[in-house]
C-alpha atoms as an extended CHARMM CRD file, in Angstrom:
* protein
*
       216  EXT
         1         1  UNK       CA            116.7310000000       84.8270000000     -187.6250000000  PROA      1               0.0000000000
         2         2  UNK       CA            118.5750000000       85.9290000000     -190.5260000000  PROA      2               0.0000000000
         3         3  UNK       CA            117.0130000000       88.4300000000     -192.2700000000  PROA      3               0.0000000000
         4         4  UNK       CA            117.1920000000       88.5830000000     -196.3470000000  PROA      4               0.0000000000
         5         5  UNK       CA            118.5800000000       91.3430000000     -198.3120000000  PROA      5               0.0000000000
         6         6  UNK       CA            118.0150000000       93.3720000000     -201.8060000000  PROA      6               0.0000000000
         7         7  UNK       CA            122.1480000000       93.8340000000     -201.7710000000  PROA      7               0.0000000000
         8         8  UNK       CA            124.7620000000       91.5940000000     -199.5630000000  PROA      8               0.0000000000
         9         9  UNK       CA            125.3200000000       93.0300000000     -196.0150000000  PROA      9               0.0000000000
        10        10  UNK       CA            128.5210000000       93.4310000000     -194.6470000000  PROA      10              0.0000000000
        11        11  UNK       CA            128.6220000000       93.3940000000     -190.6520000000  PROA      11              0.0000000000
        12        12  UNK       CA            132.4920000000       95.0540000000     -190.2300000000  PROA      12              0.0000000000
        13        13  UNK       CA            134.8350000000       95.6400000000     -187.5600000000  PROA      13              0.0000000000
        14        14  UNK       CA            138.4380000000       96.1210000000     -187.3430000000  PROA      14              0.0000000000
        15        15  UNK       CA            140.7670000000       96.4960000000     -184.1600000000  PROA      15              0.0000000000
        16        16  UNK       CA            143.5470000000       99.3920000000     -184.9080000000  PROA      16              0.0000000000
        17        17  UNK       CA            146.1410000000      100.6660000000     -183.6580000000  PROA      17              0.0000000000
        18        18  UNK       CA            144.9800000000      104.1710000000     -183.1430000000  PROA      18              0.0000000000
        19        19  UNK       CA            141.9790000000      106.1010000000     -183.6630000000  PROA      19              0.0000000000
        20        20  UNK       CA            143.4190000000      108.4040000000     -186.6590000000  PROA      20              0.0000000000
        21        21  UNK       CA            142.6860000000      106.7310000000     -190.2250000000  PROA      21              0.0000000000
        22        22  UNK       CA            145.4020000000      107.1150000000     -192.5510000000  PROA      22              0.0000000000
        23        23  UNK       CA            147.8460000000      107.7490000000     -188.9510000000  PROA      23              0.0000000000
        24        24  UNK       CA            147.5260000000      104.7080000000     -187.4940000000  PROA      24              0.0000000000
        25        25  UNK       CA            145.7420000000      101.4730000000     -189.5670000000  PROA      25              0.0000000000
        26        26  UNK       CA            143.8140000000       98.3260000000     -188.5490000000  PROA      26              0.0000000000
        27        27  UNK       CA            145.4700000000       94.9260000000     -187.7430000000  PROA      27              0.0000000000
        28        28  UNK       CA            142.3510000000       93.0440000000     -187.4180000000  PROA      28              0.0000000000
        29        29  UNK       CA            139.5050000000       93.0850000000     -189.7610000000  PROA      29              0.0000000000
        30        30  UNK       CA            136.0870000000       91.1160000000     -189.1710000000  PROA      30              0.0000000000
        31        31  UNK       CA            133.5550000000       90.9230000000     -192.1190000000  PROA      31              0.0000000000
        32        32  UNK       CA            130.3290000000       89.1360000000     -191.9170000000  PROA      32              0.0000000000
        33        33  UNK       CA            129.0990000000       89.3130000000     -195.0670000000  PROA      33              0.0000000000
        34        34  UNK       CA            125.2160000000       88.0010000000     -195.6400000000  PROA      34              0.0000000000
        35        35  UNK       CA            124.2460000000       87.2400000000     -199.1980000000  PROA      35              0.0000000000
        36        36  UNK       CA            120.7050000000       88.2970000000     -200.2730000000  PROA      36              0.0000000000
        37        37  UNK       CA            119.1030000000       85.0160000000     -199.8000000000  PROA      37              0.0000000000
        38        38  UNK       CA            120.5940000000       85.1090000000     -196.0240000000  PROA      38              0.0000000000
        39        39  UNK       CA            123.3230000000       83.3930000000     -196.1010000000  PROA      39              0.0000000000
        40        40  UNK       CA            125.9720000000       84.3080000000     -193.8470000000  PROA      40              0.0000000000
        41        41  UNK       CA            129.8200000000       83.5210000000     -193.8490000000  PROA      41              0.0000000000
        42        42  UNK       CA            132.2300000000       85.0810000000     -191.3970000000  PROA      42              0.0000000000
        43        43  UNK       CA            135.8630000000       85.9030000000     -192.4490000000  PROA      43              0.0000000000
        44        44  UNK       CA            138.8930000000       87.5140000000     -190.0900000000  PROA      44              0.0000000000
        45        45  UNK       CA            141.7590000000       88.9440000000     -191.2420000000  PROA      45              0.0000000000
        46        46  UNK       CA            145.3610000000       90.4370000000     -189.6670000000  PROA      46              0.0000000000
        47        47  UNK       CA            147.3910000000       92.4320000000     -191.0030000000  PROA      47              0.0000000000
        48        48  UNK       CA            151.0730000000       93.1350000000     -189.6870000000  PROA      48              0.0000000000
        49        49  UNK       CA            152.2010000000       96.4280000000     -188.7620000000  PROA      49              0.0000000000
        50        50  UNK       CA            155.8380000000       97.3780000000     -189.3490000000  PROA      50              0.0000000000
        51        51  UNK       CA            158.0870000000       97.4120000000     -186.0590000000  PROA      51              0.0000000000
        52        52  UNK       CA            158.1840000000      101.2510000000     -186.4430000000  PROA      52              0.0000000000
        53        53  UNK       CA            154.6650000000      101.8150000000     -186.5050000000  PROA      53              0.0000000000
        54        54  UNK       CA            154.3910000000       99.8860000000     -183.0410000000  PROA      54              0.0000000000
        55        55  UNK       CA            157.2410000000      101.7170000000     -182.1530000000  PROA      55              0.0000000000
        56        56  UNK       CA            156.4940000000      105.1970000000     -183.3950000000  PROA      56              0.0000000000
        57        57  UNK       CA            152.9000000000      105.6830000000     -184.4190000000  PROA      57              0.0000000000
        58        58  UNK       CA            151.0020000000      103.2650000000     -182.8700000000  PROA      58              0.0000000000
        59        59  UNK       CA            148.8050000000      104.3680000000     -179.6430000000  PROA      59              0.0000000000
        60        60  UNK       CA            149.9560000000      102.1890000000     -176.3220000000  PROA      60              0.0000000000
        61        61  UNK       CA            146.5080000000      102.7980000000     -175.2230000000  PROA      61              0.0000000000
        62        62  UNK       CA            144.5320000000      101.3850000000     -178.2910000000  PROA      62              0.0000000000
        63        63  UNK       CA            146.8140000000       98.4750000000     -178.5210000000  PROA      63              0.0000000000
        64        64  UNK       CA            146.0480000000       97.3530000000     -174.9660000000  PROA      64              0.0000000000
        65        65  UNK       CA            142.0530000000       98.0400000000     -175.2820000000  PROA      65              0.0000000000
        66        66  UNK       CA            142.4100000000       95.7360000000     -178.2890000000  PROA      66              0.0000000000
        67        67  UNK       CA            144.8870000000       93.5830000000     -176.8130000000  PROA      67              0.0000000000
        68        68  UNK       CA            147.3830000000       93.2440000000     -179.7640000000  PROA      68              0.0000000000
        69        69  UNK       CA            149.9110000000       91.7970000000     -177.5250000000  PROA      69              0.0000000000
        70        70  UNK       CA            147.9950000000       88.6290000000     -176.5950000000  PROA      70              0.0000000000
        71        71  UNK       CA            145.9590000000       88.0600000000     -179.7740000000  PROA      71              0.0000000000
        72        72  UNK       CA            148.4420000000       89.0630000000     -182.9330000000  PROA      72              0.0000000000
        73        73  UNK       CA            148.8270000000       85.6960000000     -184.5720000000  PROA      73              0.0000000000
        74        74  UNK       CA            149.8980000000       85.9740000000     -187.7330000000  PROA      74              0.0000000000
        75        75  UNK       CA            152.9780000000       83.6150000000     -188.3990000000  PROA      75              0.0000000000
        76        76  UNK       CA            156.7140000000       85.4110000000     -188.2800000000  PROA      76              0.0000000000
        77        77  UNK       CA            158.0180000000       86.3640000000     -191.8740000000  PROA      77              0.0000000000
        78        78  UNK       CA            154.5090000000       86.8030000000     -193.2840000000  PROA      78              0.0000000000
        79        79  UNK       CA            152.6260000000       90.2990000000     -193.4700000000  PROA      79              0.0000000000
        80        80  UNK       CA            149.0370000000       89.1600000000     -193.0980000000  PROA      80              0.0000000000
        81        81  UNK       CA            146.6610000000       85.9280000000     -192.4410000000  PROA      81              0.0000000000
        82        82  UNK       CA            143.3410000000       83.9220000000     -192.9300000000  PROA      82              0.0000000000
        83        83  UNK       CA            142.5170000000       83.7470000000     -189.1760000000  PROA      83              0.0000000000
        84        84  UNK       CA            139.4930000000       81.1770000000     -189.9260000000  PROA      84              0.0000000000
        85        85  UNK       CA            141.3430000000       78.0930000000     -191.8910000000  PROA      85              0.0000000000
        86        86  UNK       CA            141.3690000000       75.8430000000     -189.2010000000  PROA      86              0.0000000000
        87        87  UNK       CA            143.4720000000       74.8010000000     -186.4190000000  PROA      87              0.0000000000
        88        88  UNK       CA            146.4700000000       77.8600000000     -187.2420000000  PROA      88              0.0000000000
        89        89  UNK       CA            146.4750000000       80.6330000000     -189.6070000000  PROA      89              0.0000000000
        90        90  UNK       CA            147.0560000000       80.8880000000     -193.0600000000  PROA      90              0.0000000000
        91        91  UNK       CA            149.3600000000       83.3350000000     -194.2180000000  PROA      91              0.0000000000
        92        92  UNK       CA            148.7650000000       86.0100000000     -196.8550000000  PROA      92              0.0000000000
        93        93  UNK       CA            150.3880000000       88.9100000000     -198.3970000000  PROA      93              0.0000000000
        94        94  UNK       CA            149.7210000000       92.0610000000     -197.6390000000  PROA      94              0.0000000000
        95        95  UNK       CA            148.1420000000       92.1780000000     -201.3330000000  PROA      95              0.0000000000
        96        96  UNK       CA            146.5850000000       88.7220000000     -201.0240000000  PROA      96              0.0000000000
        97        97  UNK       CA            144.7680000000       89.9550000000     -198.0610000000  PROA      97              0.0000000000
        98        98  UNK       CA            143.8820000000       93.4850000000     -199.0900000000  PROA      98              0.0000000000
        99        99  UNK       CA            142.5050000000       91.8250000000     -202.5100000000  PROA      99              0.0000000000
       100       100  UNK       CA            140.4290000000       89.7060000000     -200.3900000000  PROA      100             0.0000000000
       101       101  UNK       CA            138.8210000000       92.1370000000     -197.9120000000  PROA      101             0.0000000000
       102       102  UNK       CA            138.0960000000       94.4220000000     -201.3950000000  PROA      102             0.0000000000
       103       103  UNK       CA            136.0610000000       91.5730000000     -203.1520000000  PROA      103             0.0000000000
       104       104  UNK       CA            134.4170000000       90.6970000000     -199.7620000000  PROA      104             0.0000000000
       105       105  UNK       CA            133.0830000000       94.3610000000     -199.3380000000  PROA      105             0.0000000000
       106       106  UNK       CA            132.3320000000       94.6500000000     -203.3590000000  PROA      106             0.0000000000
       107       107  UNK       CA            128.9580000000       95.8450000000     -203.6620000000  PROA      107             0.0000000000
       108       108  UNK       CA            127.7870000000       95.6760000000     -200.0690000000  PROA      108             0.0000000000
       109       109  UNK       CA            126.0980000000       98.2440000000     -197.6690000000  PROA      109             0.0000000000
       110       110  UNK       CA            128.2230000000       97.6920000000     -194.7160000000  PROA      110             0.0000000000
       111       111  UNK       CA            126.8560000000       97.8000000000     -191.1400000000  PROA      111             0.0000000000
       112       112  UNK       CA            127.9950000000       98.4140000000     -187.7690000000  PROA      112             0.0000000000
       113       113  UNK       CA            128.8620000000      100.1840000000     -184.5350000000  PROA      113             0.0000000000
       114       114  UNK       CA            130.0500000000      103.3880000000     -185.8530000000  PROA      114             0.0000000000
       115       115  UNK       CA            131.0440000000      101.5340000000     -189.3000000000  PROA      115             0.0000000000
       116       116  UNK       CA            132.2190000000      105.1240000000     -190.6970000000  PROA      116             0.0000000000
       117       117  UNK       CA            135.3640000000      104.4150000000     -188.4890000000  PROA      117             0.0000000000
       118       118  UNK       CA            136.0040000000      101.3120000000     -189.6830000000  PROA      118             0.0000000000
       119       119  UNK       CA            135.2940000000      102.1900000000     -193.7830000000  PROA      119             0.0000000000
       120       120  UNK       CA            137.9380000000      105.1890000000     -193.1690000000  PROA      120             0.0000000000
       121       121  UNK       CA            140.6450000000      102.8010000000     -192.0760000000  PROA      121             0.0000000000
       122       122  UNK       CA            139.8680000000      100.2140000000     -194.7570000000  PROA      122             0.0000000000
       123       123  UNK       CA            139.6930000000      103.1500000000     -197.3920000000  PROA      123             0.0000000000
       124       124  UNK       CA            143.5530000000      103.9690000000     -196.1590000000  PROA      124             0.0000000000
       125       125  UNK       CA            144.0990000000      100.5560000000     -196.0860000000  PROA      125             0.0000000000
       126       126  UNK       CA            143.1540000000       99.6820000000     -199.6790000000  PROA      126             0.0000000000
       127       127  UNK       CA            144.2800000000      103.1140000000     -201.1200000000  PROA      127             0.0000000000
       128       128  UNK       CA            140.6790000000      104.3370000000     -201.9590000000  PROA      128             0.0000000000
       129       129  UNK       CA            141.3640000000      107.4680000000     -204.3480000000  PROA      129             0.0000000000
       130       130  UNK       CA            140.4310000000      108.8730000000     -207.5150000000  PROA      130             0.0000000000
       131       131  UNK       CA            140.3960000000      105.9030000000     -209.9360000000  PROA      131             0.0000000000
       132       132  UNK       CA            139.9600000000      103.4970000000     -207.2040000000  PROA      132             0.0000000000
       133       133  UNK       CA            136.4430000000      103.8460000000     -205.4800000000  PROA      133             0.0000000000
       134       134  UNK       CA            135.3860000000      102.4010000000     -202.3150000000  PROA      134             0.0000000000
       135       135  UNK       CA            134.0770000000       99.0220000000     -202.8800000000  PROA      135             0.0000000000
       136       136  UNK       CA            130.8260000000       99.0010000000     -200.5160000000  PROA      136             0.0000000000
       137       137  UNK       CA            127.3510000000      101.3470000000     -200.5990000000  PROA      137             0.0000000000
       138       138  UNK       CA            128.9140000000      104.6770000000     -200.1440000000  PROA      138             0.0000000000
       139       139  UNK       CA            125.4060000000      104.9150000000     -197.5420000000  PROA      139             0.0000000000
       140       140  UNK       CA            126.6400000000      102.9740000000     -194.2490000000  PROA      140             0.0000000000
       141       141  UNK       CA            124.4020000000      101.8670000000     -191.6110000000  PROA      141             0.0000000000
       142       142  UNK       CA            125.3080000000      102.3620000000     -188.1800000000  PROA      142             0.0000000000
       143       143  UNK       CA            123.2030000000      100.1130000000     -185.7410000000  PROA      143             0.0000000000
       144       144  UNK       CA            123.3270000000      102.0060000000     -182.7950000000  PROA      144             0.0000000000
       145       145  UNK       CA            120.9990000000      105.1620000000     -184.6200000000  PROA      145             0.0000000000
       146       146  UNK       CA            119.2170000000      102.1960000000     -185.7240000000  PROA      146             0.0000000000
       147       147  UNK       CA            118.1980000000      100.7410000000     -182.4780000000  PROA      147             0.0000000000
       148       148  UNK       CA            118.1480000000      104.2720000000     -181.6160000000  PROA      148             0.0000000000
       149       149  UNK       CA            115.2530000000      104.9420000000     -184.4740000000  PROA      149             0.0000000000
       150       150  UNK       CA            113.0160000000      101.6580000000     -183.2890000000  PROA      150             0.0000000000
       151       151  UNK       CA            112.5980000000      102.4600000000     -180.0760000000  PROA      151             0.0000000000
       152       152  UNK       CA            111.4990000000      105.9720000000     -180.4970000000  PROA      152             0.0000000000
       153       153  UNK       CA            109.0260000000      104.6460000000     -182.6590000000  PROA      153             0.0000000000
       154       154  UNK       CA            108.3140000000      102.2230000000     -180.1750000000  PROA      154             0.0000000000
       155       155  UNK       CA            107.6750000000      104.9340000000     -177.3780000000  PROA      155             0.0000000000
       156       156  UNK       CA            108.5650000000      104.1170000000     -173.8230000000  PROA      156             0.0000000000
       157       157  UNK       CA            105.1810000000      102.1800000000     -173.0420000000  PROA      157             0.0000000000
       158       158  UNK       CA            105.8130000000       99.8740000000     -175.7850000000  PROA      158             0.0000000000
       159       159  UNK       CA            109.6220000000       99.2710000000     -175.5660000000  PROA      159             0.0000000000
       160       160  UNK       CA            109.3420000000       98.6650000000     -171.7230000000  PROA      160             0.0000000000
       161       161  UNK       CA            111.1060000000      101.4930000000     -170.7060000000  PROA      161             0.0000000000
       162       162  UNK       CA            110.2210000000      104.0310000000     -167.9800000000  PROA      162             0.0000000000
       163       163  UNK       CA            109.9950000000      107.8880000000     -169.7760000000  PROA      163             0.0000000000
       164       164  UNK       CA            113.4420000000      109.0240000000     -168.4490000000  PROA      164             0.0000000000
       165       165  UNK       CA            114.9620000000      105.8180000000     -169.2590000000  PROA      165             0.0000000000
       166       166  UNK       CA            113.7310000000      105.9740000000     -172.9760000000  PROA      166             0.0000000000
       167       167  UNK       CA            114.5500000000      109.3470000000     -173.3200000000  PROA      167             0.0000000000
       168       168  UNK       CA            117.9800000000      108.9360000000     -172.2330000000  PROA      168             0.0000000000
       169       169  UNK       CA            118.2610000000      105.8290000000     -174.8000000000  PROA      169             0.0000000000
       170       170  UNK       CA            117.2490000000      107.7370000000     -177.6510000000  PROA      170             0.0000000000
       171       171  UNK       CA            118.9230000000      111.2160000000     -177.0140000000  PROA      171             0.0000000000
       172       172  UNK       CA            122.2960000000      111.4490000000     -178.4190000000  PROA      172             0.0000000000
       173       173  UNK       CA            125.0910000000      111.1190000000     -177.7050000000  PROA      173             0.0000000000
       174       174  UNK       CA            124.0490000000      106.8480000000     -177.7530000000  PROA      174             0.0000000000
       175       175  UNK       CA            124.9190000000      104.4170000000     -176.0880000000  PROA      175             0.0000000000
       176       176  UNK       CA            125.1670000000      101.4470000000     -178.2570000000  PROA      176             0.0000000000
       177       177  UNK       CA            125.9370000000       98.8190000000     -175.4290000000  PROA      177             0.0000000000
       178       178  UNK       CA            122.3870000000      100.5870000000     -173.4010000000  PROA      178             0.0000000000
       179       179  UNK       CA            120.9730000000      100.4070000000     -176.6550000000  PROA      179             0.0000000000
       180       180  UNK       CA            121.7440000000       96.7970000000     -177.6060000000  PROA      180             0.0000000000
       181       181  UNK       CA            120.5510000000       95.9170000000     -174.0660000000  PROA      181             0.0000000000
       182       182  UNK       CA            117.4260000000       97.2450000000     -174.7160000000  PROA      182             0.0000000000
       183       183  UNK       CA            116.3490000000       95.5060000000     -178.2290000000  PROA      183             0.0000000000
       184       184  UNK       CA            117.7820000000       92.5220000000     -176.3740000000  PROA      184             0.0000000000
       185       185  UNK       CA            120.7710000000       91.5810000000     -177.0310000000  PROA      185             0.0000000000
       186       186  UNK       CA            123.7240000000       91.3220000000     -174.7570000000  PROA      186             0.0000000000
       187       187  UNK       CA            126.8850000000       92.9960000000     -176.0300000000  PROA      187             0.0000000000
       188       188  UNK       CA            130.2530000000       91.1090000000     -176.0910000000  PROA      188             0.0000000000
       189       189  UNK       CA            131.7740000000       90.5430000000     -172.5240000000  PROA      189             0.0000000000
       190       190  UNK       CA            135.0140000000       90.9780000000     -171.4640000000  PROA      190             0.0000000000
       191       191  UNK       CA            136.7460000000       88.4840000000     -172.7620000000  PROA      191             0.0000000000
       192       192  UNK       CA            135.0540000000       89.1270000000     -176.3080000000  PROA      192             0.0000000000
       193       193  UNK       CA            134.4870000000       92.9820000000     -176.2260000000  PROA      193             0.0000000000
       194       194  UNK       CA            137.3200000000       94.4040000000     -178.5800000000  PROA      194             0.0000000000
       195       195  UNK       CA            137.5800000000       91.8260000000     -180.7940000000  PROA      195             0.0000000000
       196       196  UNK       CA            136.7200000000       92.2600000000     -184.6520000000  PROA      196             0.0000000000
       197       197  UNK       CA            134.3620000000       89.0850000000     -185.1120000000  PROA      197             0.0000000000
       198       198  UNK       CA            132.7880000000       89.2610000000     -181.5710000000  PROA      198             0.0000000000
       199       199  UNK       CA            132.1510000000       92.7990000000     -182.1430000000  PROA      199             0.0000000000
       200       200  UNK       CA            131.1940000000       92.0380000000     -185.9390000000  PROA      200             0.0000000000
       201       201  UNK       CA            128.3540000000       89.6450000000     -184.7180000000  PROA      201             0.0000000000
       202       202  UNK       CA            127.1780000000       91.6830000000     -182.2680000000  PROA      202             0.0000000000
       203       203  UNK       CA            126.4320000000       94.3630000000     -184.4310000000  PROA      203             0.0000000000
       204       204  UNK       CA            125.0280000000       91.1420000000     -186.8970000000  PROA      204             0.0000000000
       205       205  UNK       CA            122.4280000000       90.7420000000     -183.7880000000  PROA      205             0.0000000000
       206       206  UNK       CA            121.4910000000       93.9730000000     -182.9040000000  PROA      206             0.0000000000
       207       207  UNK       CA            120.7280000000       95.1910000000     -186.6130000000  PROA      207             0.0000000000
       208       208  UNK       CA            118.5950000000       91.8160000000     -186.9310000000  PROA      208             0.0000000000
       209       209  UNK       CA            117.1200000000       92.0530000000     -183.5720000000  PROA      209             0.0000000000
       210       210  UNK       CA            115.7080000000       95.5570000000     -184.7310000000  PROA      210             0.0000000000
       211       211  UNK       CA            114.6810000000       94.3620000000     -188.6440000000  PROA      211             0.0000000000
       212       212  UNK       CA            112.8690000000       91.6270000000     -187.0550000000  PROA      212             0.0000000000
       213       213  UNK       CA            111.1580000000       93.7140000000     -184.4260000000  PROA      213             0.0000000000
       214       214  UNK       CA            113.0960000000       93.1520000000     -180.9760000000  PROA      214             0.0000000000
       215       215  UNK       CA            114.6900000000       89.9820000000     -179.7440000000  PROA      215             0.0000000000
       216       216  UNK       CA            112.8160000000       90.1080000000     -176.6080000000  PROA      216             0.0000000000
Protein backbone atom coordinates (compact mmCIF):
# COMPACT_ATOMS: atom_id res chain seq x y z
CA UNK A 1 0.00 0.00 0.00
CA UNK A 2 1.18 3.27 -0.98
CA UNK A 3 1.43 5.47 1.62
CA UNK A 4 0.52 9.43 1.13
CA UNK A 5 2.83 12.22 1.68
CA UNK A 6 2.91 16.07 3.03
CA UNK A 7 5.96 16.58 0.25
CA UNK A 8 6.71 14.11 -2.92
CA UNK A 9 9.07 11.19 -2.00
CA UNK A 10 11.83 10.32 -3.98
CA UNK A 11 12.98 6.51 -3.63
CA UNK A 12 16.80 6.97 -5.39
CA UNK A 13 19.49 4.82 -6.45
CA UNK A 14 22.25 5.12 -8.81
CA UNK A 15 24.92 2.43 -9.94
CA UNK A 16 28.57 4.24 -10.21
CA UNK A 17 31.52 3.67 -11.18
CA UNK A 18 33.36 4.04 -7.96
CA UNK A 19 32.60 4.77 -4.51
CA UNK A 20 34.33 8.43 -4.42
CA UNK A 21 31.69 11.28 -5.36
CA UNK A 22 33.10 13.89 -7.41
CA UNK A 23 36.14 10.88 -8.41
CA UNK A 24 34.20 8.60 -10.00
CA UNK A 25 30.18 9.49 -11.02
CA UNK A 26 26.99 7.44 -11.52
CA UNK A 27 25.92 5.88 -14.89
CA UNK A 28 22.64 4.73 -13.75
CA UNK A 29 20.15 6.68 -11.86
CA UNK A 30 16.69 5.22 -10.53
CA UNK A 31 14.07 7.72 -9.10
CA UNK A 32 10.76 6.69 -7.83
CA UNK A 33 9.20 9.62 -7.15
CA UNK A 34 5.58 9.41 -5.17
CA UNK A 35 3.42 12.49 -5.35
CA UNK A 36 1.54 13.45 -2.13
CA UNK A 37 -1.68 11.91 -3.02
CA UNK A 38 0.41 8.49 -3.65
CA UNK A 39 0.97 8.36 -6.82
CA UNK A 40 3.98 6.73 -7.95
CA UNK A 41 5.95 6.91 -11.34
CA UNK A 42 9.30 5.25 -11.85
CA UNK A 43 11.97 6.86 -14.14
CA UNK A 44 15.75 5.37 -15.09
CA UNK A 45 18.31 7.16 -16.43
CA UNK A 46 22.16 6.45 -17.97
CA UNK A 47 24.52 8.49 -18.33
CA UNK A 48 27.80 7.81 -20.47
CA UNK A 49 31.10 7.96 -19.06
CA UNK A 50 33.99 9.16 -21.22
CA UNK A 51 36.41 6.26 -22.51
CA UNK A 52 39.06 7.72 -20.11
CA UNK A 53 37.13 7.57 -17.12
CA UNK A 54 36.55 3.70 -17.78
CA UNK A 55 39.95 3.66 -18.62
CA UNK A 56 41.56 5.74 -15.92
CA UNK A 57 39.26 6.49 -13.03
CA UNK A 58 36.75 4.14 -13.02
CA UNK A 59 36.97 1.15 -10.29
CA UNK A 60 37.12 -2.52 -12.20
CA UNK A 61 35.59 -3.75 -9.10
CA UNK A 62 32.45 -1.42 -8.90
CA UNK A 63 31.84 -1.78 -12.53
CA UNK A 64 31.54 -5.57 -12.29
CA UNK A 65 29.31 -5.48 -8.89
CA UNK A 66 27.09 -3.22 -11.01
CA UNK A 67 27.62 -4.98 -14.10
CA UNK A 68 28.20 -2.01 -16.52
CA UNK A 69 29.46 -4.29 -19.11
CA UNK A 70 26.24 -6.27 -19.64
CA UNK A 71 23.62 -3.60 -18.85
CA UNK A 72 25.08 -0.05 -20.41
CA UNK A 73 22.52 0.60 -23.08
CA UNK A 74 22.54 3.81 -24.06
CA UNK A 75 22.72 4.10 -27.98
CA UNK A 76 26.47 4.87 -29.59
CA UNK A 77 27.00 8.70 -30.34
CA UNK A 78 24.61 9.81 -27.59
CA UNK A 79 25.78 10.78 -23.92
CA UNK A 80 22.73 9.74 -21.94
CA UNK A 81 19.08 7.96 -22.20
CA UNK A 82 15.36 7.52 -21.09
CA UNK A 83 15.73 3.81 -20.16
CA UNK A 84 11.74 3.49 -19.67
CA UNK A 85 10.24 4.69 -23.29
CA UNK A 86 9.43 1.49 -24.48
CA UNK A 87 10.84 -1.24 -26.42
CA UNK A 88 14.73 0.71 -26.75
CA UNK A 89 16.03 3.75 -25.21
CA UNK A 90 15.63 7.17 -25.86
CA UNK A 91 18.54 9.20 -26.12
CA UNK A 92 19.30 12.41 -24.22
CA UNK A 93 21.97 14.86 -23.71
CA UNK A 94 23.95 14.95 -21.06
CA UNK A 95 21.98 18.35 -20.22
CA UNK A 96 18.61 16.93 -21.28
CA UNK A 97 19.11 14.26 -18.78
CA UNK A 98 20.72 16.14 -15.93
CA UNK A 99 17.70 18.80 -16.37
CA UNK A 100 15.44 15.97 -15.97
CA UNK A 101 16.78 14.12 -12.89
CA UNK A 102 16.94 18.02 -11.25
CA UNK A 103 13.12 18.68 -11.79
CA UNK A 104 12.37 15.04 -10.75
CA UNK A 105 14.18 15.52 -7.31
CA UNK A 106 12.78 19.37 -7.01
CA UNK A 107 11.32 19.65 -3.74
CA UNK A 108 11.43 16.05 -2.57
CA UNK A 109 12.78 14.31 0.64
CA UNK A 110 14.61 11.56 -0.97
CA UNK A 111 14.78 8.03 0.52
CA UNK A 112 16.89 5.11 0.45
CA UNK A 113 19.60 2.61 1.33
CA UNK A 114 22.26 4.88 2.39
CA UNK A 115 20.66 7.75 0.04
CA UNK A 116 23.56 10.22 1.36
CA UNK A 117 25.74 8.23 -1.21
CA UNK A 118 23.65 8.56 -3.85
CA UNK A 119 22.66 12.65 -3.21
CA UNK A 120 26.67 13.18 -3.16
CA UNK A 121 27.08 11.74 -6.62
CA UNK A 122 24.01 13.49 -8.03
CA UNK A 123 25.23 16.81 -6.28
CA UNK A 124 28.67 16.26 -8.49
CA UNK A 125 26.66 15.29 -11.12
CA UNK A 126 24.43 18.37 -11.39
CA UNK A 127 27.18 20.83 -10.15
CA UNK A 128 25.44 21.60 -6.75
CA UNK A 129 27.43 24.83 -5.49
CA UNK A 130 26.92 28.16 -4.23
CA UNK A 131 24.15 29.63 -6.42
CA UNK A 132 22.93 26.30 -7.36
CA UNK A 133 21.34 24.40 -4.31
CA UNK A 134 20.51 20.86 -4.10
CA UNK A 135 17.12 20.32 -5.40
CA UNK A 136 15.63 17.72 -2.72
CA UNK A 137 14.97 18.11 1.41
CA UNK A 138 18.46 18.77 2.47
CA UNK A 139 17.05 15.99 5.54
CA UNK A 140 17.41 12.43 3.72
CA UNK A 141 15.89 9.38 4.97
CA UNK A 142 17.78 6.33 5.00
CA UNK A 143 15.50 3.16 5.38
CA UNK A 144 17.72 0.89 6.86
CA UNK A 145 17.91 3.28 10.46
CA UNK A 146 14.35 3.32 9.72
CA UNK A 147 13.56 -0.29 9.90
CA UNK A 148 16.24 -0.12 12.34
CA UNK A 149 14.02 2.50 14.62
CA UNK A 150 10.58 0.21 14.28
CA UNK A 151 11.76 -2.67 15.48
CA UNK A 152 13.38 -1.39 18.55
CA UNK A 153 10.23 0.05 19.29
CA UNK A 154 8.75 -3.08 18.52
CA UNK A 155 11.01 -5.05 21.09
CA UNK A 156 12.00 -8.58 20.29
CA UNK A 157 8.64 -10.22 21.64
CA UNK A 158 6.68 -8.18 19.35
CA UNK A 159 8.81 -8.17 16.13
CA UNK A 160 9.27 -12.04 16.38
CA UNK A 161 12.69 -12.03 17.02
CA UNK A 162 14.65 -14.01 19.65
CA UNK A 163 16.71 -11.24 22.14
CA UNK A 164 20.14 -11.83 20.46
CA UNK A 165 18.66 -11.81 17.13
CA UNK A 166 16.93 -8.34 17.74
CA UNK A 167 19.74 -6.98 19.29
CA UNK A 168 22.00 -7.78 16.58
CA UNK A 169 19.30 -6.18 14.05
CA UNK A 170 19.18 -3.02 15.73
CA UNK A 171 22.90 -2.48 16.83
CA UNK A 172 24.89 -0.73 14.30
CA UNK A 173 26.69 -1.22 12.07
CA UNK A 174 22.99 -2.48 10.05
CA UNK A 175 22.32 -4.67 8.00
CA UNK A 176 19.80 -3.41 5.63
CA UNK A 177 19.24 -6.77 3.65
CA UNK A 178 18.71 -8.57 7.69
CA UNK A 179 16.76 -5.66 8.26
CA UNK A 180 14.47 -5.69 5.22
CA UNK A 181 14.05 -9.43 5.93
CA UNK A 182 12.75 -8.76 9.06
CA UNK A 183 9.85 -6.00 8.33
CA UNK A 184 9.21 -8.47 5.52
CA UNK A 185 10.33 -7.80 2.59
CA UNK A 186 12.71 -9.74 0.47
CA UNK A 187 15.61 -7.73 -0.94
CA UNK A 188 16.48 -7.86 -4.70
CA UNK A 189 18.07 -11.27 -5.80
CA UNK A 190 20.79 -11.83 -7.82
CA UNK A 191 19.82 -11.11 -10.89
CA UNK A 192 18.18 -7.72 -9.61
CA UNK A 193 20.53 -6.77 -6.65
CA UNK A 194 22.74 -3.84 -8.10
CA UNK A 195 20.49 -2.42 -10.24
CA UNK A 196 19.16 1.29 -9.74
CA UNK A 197 15.25 0.60 -10.11
CA UNK A 198 15.33 -2.89 -8.42
CA UNK A 199 17.23 -1.42 -5.69
CA UNK A 200 15.02 1.89 -5.90
CA UNK A 201 11.81 -0.23 -5.21
CA UNK A 202 13.15 -2.12 -2.72
CA UNK A 203 13.94 0.62 -0.65
CA UNK A 204 10.08 1.93 -1.99
CA UNK A 205 8.95 -1.42 0.04
CA UNK A 206 10.85 -1.45 2.96
CA UNK A 207 10.18 2.36 3.91
CA UNK A 208 6.32 1.49 3.26
CA UNK A 209 6.45 -1.80 4.90
CA UNK A 210 7.66 0.15 8.11
CA UNK A 211 5.07 3.44 7.66
CA UNK A 212 2.40 0.97 7.40
CA UNK A 213 3.47 -1.12 10.34
CA UNK A 214 5.30 -4.38 8.92
CA UNK A 215 4.46 -6.28 5.79
CA UNK A 216 4.19 -9.43 7.63
Amino acid sequence: MNTTTAAPLISLDTETTGLVPGHHMPWEIAIIRREPDGTDTEHLFQIRPSDAHLRHVADPESLKINRFAERFAIPDGHDAADMLTGNSPAPLSFFEACARIHALLSGAVVIGSNPSFDTAHLSHLLGVGPGRPEPWHYRVVDVADRAAGYLTGLGPQRSGLTPPKHATLITPPFSSKALSRAVGVEPPGDGDAHTALADAKWAMAVYDAVTAGGAR
